[in-house]
Amino acid sequence: MLDQMPQGLNPLSPSQAQQFTDLLGGMTPVQQAWVSGWLAASATLAGGAAAPAPVAAVESTPLTILYGSQTGNARHVASDMAEAAKARGLDVKLVNMADYKPNQLKSEKFLTIVVSTYGEGEPPEPAEKLFAFLGSKKAPKMESAKVAVLGIGDSSYEFFCQTAVDFEDRFRALGADVVVERAMFDVDYDDHAAGWIGGALDVFEPDLKASGAAPSNVVPMPGLAAPVSQFTKKNPFLAEVAAVQKITGRDSTRDVRHVEISLEGSGLTYQPGDALGVYFHNDAGEVDAVLARLDLDGDAVITLSDRELSLRTALIEEMELTQAYPGFVEKYGNATGDAELIALAEDKVLLRDFIEPRQIYDILRAHPHKVEPQALVDALRKMQPRLYSIASSQAEVEDEVHLTVGVVEWDAFDHGHLGGCSGHLGRRAEEGDRLRVYVESNDGFRLPADPTTPVIMIGPGTGIAPFRAFLQEREAQGAEGQSWLFFGNPHFTQDFLYQVELQSYLKDGVLTKLDVAFSRDQAEKIYVQDRIRENGAELYQWLEGGAHLYICGDANRMAKDVHAALIDLYRTHGNLSAEAAEEALDTLRDAKRYQRDVY
Ligand code: NAP
């Protein structure tokens, strides 16, 4: 509603003022903004000054925040940014890259990308399609777009935030104006993200306001629309370990544990496909050994985010001591004057080779110094929770949550090594122990809404976890849809995870088909993709009949090889070219009928 024209300084006659008010009142805010700029320019011209560029009407376009998230971090930061924009009254659209139609790019004016990186510097699964589109001939010119890019990564890995760099490069190549300096945050992004978000919104705000965009309309993210528990990554629930059971045989080369955790009293809910975030405890024995080696007093008081606690407690419960990262070598080297570490910190390639096989414990053991307790803590990163695919359905286990944990274990530098979280859950945790947990939703890995839809599940090793949840859920639903599971592990007698349960599901018809690949039970390796090839014709029929396909487990080799087997399936049984077979799988993926949870 346009204000009545003020009297007093108003130089117009009453009838002119009325005409003007009527005319402006019929205009949209964008038209009014344009007229205002045009009049200002005309007035300056009339005064004989140099003509400023005419003020062009800016289309009413929101700030689009696109996130590509593997483990939820990028999603959380993008959501924080959307909330901050909303608090400023800005129009904002928050979209998962997996749900984004790439041909909308041509109409974007204000765009923020929040993206993680995984594997060998590759985009996370939900970002793959958009990333490929940006690098293809179909990508539009984006000369009128203003773009900001935020990367979330883990500096333990060589290709730290590479996907953010690549996204930015691709936008620049399309002519977009990168208006905010790219940020690349490590796992402790929480300490820095708010500052970057504020700075980026300062840059976008004037343009967004000038565009006359309507007040904010944050599009709720799927998954956050569900009731959100008060327990989150930032505020985890202190849960009780209810059971830990080894589910591989005595002679197995793998140590896999079935872990049951009680969520009683938390109000936490989850869906099949979700993951559990777990904050673990470092090995108290290892911590005491390190304190002794560095001649440090575990009772020394240190400060961590405004909290005071003992050095020993901080090292056991709060700091990352397993995953080394380049910043530690640099900071600890500088704090102790260790010449070898200082030299390493200056050579990126050597530093990478040094860090790769070592845990923080290894570095401290080999470079002991009586460092200031606070300096030691300041050199370390805060512990990051580990995510495990949930192996249960609440329809079956109510307020429990089950995990399938492969214990990571190896020998190096004359010491045994255990993974941080898998070591805690698999070897040290006892019934009744408490640990901090939260649910990380994963809408990219969901059973079909219609229980009559057939499902194909491919989950070798601990990749079986979410499929145990799927089967429990389907049994509880009395689902009539067919289901087919492909499972693989080294040996039938030692490594058939959940064998009794799976065979009973098969008997009861909850599972229609079960194909197993025990890789080391014969001279030649047999993998799940071999079973897929053997069953090609039938599998192709299931897919043509509308089945949803799921893969969970190792991303580096298995998921790629299974993908290749699926391409072959479409080529052989669908008579498609390699390119058309890829397109067929892309179409399946777009229809959310090909979902992967791999890392
Ligand atoms: P694994 O190492 O994946 O081994 C399971 C079986 O797969 C073995 O029989 C193994 O055979 C075989 N295998 C090896 N290379 C393969 C290939 N290229 N294609 C197909 N099969 C292959 O099992 P795991 O130790 O239980 O590890 C599971 C992996 O999945 C881990 O990397 C874990 O982090 C990941 N995981 C991810 C998620 C998730 O993304 N949500 C959940 C659970 C587990 P051989 O060893 O005999 O060669």
XYZ file of N, CA and C and ligand atoms in Angstrom, residues 70 118 253-256 273-275 387-390 404-408 442 445 458-466 487-491 495 497 517-521 525-530 551-562 596-599, ligand 1:
237
model
N 26.838 -34.705 2.072
C 26.981 -36.158 2.200
C 26.575 -36.607 3.601
N 33.879 -35.256 -1.194
C 34.198 -36.567 -0.633
C 35.068 -37.392 -1.576
N 38.395 -62.590 9.386
C 39.392 -61.537 9.240
C 38.780 -60.182 9.612
N 37.455 -60.156 9.809
C 36.762 -58.907 10.152
C 36.179 -59.005 11.553
N 36.153 -57.885 12.254
C 35.475 -57.842 13.545
C 34.293 -56.895 13.392
N 33.104 -57.476 13.263
C 31.903 -56.648 13.110
C 31.030 -56.831 14.350
N 16.879 -45.714 6.827
C 17.671 -44.900 5.894
C 18.459 -43.828 6.625
N 17.985 -43.419 7.822
C 18.696 -42.393 8.589
C 19.992 -42.954 9.174
N 20.827 -42.019 9.666
C 22.076 -42.424 10.310
C 22.085 -41.938 11.754
N 29.209 -41.051 11.709
C 27.846 -41.426 11.316
C 27.776 -42.913 10.969
N 26.783 -43.596 11.515
C 26.549 -45.002 11.169
C 25.135 -45.153 10.614
N 25.017 -45.865 9.506
C 23.681 -46.154 8.970
C 22.928 -46.960 10.023
N 21.715 -46.542 10.303
C 20.934 -47.229 11.335
C 20.448 -48.586 10.813
N 25.519 -51.496 12.913
C 26.402 -52.586 12.499
C 27.783 -51.960 12.317
N 28.679 -52.265 13.242
C 29.939 -51.518 13.295
C 31.119 -52.422 12.937
N 31.811 -52.093 11.865
C 33.041 -52.809 11.517
C 34.198 -52.148 12.262
N 34.899 -52.936 13.088
C 35.999 -52.352 13.863
C 37.196 -52.124 12.930
N 37.654 -50.878 12.893
C 38.815 -50.528 12.058
C 40.068 -50.788 12.894
N 18.251 -38.729 6.469
C 18.805 -38.959 5.139
C 17.667 -39.219 4.155
N 17.678 -41.624 0.960
C 17.739 -43.086 1.061
C 16.480 -43.559 1.788
N 21.424 -53.662 -2.419
C 22.769 -54.188 -2.628
C 23.647 -53.669 -1.495
N 24.040 -54.550 -0.577
C 24.747 -54.083 0.611
C 25.776 -55.062 1.123
N 26.959 -55.133 0.480
C 27.994 -56.017 1.006
C 28.604 -55.482 2.301
N 29.190 -56.376 3.099
C 29.837 -55.980 4.351
C 28.853 -55.281 5.276
N 29.351 -54.252 5.982
C 28.471 -53.532 6.904
C 27.457 -52.682 6.137
N 27.573 -52.642 4.822
C 26.559 -51.988 3.989
C 25.190 -52.653 4.116
N 25.134 -53.778 4.810
C 23.852 -54.461 5.056
C 22.972 -53.641 6.022
N 23.611 -52.777 6.828
C 22.916 -52.131 7.958
C 21.543 -51.537 7.600
N 21.459 -50.603 6.641
C 20.141 -49.972 6.421
C 19.119 -50.953 5.869
N 24.051 -59.638 -0.889
C 24.995 -59.433 0.221
C 26.301 -60.132 -0.106
N 27.417 -59.538 0.334
C 28.708 -60.193 0.119
C 29.636 -59.954 1.296
N 30.523 -60.884 1.531
C 31.552 -60.758 2.565
C 32.566 -61.870 2.304
N 33.707 -61.895 3.037
C 34.726 -62.884 2.660
C 34.281 -64.353 2.735
N 33.789 -64.806 3.928
C 33.515 -66.247 4.070
C 32.107 -66.521 4.603
N 31.379 -64.814 8.101
C 31.034 -63.406 7.848
C 29.613 -63.187 7.322
N 26.681 -61.855 7.958
C 26.068 -60.990 8.968
C 24.549 -61.189 8.978
N 27.454 -63.322 -2.117
C 28.747 -63.473 -2.809
C 29.827 -63.552 -1.740
N 30.244 -64.779 -1.415
C 31.316 -64.916 -0.425
C 32.630 -64.938 -1.186
N 33.315 -63.822 -1.100
C 34.410 -63.534 -2.032
C 35.577 -64.509 -1.918
N 35.833 -65.020 -0.704
C 37.065 -65.807 -0.550
C 36.804 -67.287 -0.292
N 35.603 -67.750 -0.603
C 35.291 -69.166 -0.392
C 35.722 -70.022 -1.574
N 37.767 -64.617 -6.862
C 36.897 -63.720 -6.078
C 35.515 -63.631 -6.718
N 34.499 -63.695 -5.887
C 33.132 -63.459 -6.387
C 32.544 -62.296 -5.588
N 32.034 -61.309 -6.313
C 31.483 -60.121 -5.673
C 30.003 -59.955 -6.019
N 29.340 -59.047 -5.294
C 27.898 -58.852 -5.541
C 27.613 -58.535 -7.013
N 28.506 -57.799 -7.668
C 28.231 -57.449 -9.074
C 28.263 -58.685 -9.982
N 28.990 -59.735 -9.553
C 28.949 -60.980 -10.333
C 27.559 -61.607 -10.233
N 21.933 -48.972 -3.004
C 23.285 -49.494 -2.754
C 23.796 -48.862 -1.477
N 24.366 -49.674 -0.597
C 25.016 -49.124 0.592
C 26.338 -49.844 0.819
N 27.348 -49.084 1.205
C 28.645 -49.667 1.543
C 29.786 -48.846 0.983
N 30.832 -49.545 0.623
C 32.076 -48.908 0.194
C 31.899 -48.104 -1.098
N 32.294 -46.824 -1.045
C 32.097 -45.940 -2.203
C 33.227 -46.069 -3.217
N 34.429 -46.356 -2.725
C 35.602 -46.243 -3.596
C 35.640 -47.288 -4.692
N 35.336 -48.524 -4.325
C 35.410 -49.576 -5.346
C 34.048 -50.200 -5.599
N 33.439 -50.707 -4.531
C 32.207 -51.487 -4.718
C 31.123 -50.698 -5.467
N 30.798 -49.486 -4.988
C 29.666 -48.754 -5.581
C 29.944 -48.450 -7.054
N 31.220 -48.185 -7.375
C 31.564 -47.892 -8.776
C 31.434 -49.148 -9.633
N 31.910 -50.270 -9.094
C 31.833 -51.523 -9.862
C 30.384 -51.988 -10.033
N 29.578 -51.778 -8.997
C 28.163 -52.170 -9.114
C 27.473 -51.278 -10.140
N 21.719 -44.179 -3.339
C 22.963 -44.752 -2.820
C 23.338 -44.091 -1.501
N 23.845 -44.899 -0.583
C 24.364 -44.374 0.672
C 25.747 -44.994 0.822
N 26.716 -44.324 0.251
C 28.041 -44.942 0.160
C 29.111 -43.957 0.598
N 30.115 -44.436 1.347
C 31.272 -43.600 1.645
C 32.426 -44.454 2.142
P 33.912 -54.490 2.496
O 35.330 -54.140 2.696
O 33.092 -53.652 1.561
O 33.864 -56.012 2.062
C 32.627 -56.676 1.873
C 32.733 -57.619 0.724
O 32.887 -56.861 -0.467
C 33.947 -58.542 0.814
O 33.559 -59.808 0.421
C 34.912 -57.935 -0.160
O 35.745 -58.899 -0.742
C 33.966 -57.431 -1.199
N 34.568 -56.471 -2.131
C 35.838 -56.007 -2.181
N 36.005 -55.225 -3.252
C 34.817 -55.183 -3.885
C 34.376 -54.549 -5.065
N 35.171 -53.770 -5.787
N 33.086 -54.719 -5.423
C 32.259 -55.492 -4.702
N 32.635 -56.146 -3.594
C 33.896 -55.976 -3.180
O 33.114 -54.614 3.864
P 33.289 -53.852 5.229
O 34.651 -54.056 5.784
O 32.123 -54.226 6.050
O 33.238 -52.359 4.786
C 32.096 -51.814 4.286
C 32.416 -50.468 3.683
O 31.207 -49.786 3.543
C 33.304 -49.588 4.520
O 34.072 -48.803 3.650
C 32.322 -48.714 5.266
O 32.852 -47.459 5.613
C 31.253 -48.581 4.231
N 29.914 -48.372 4.800
C 29.259 -47.293 4.373
C 28.011 -47.058 4.848
C 27.293 -45.861 4.358
O 27.751 -45.251 3.416
N 26.199 -45.517 4.962
C 27.397 -47.929 5.742
C 28.079 -49.060 6.121
C 29.365 -49.288 5.630
P 37.305 -59.084 -0.446
O 37.640 -58.315 0.789
O 37.449 -60.549 -0.285
O 38.008 -58.584 -1.673
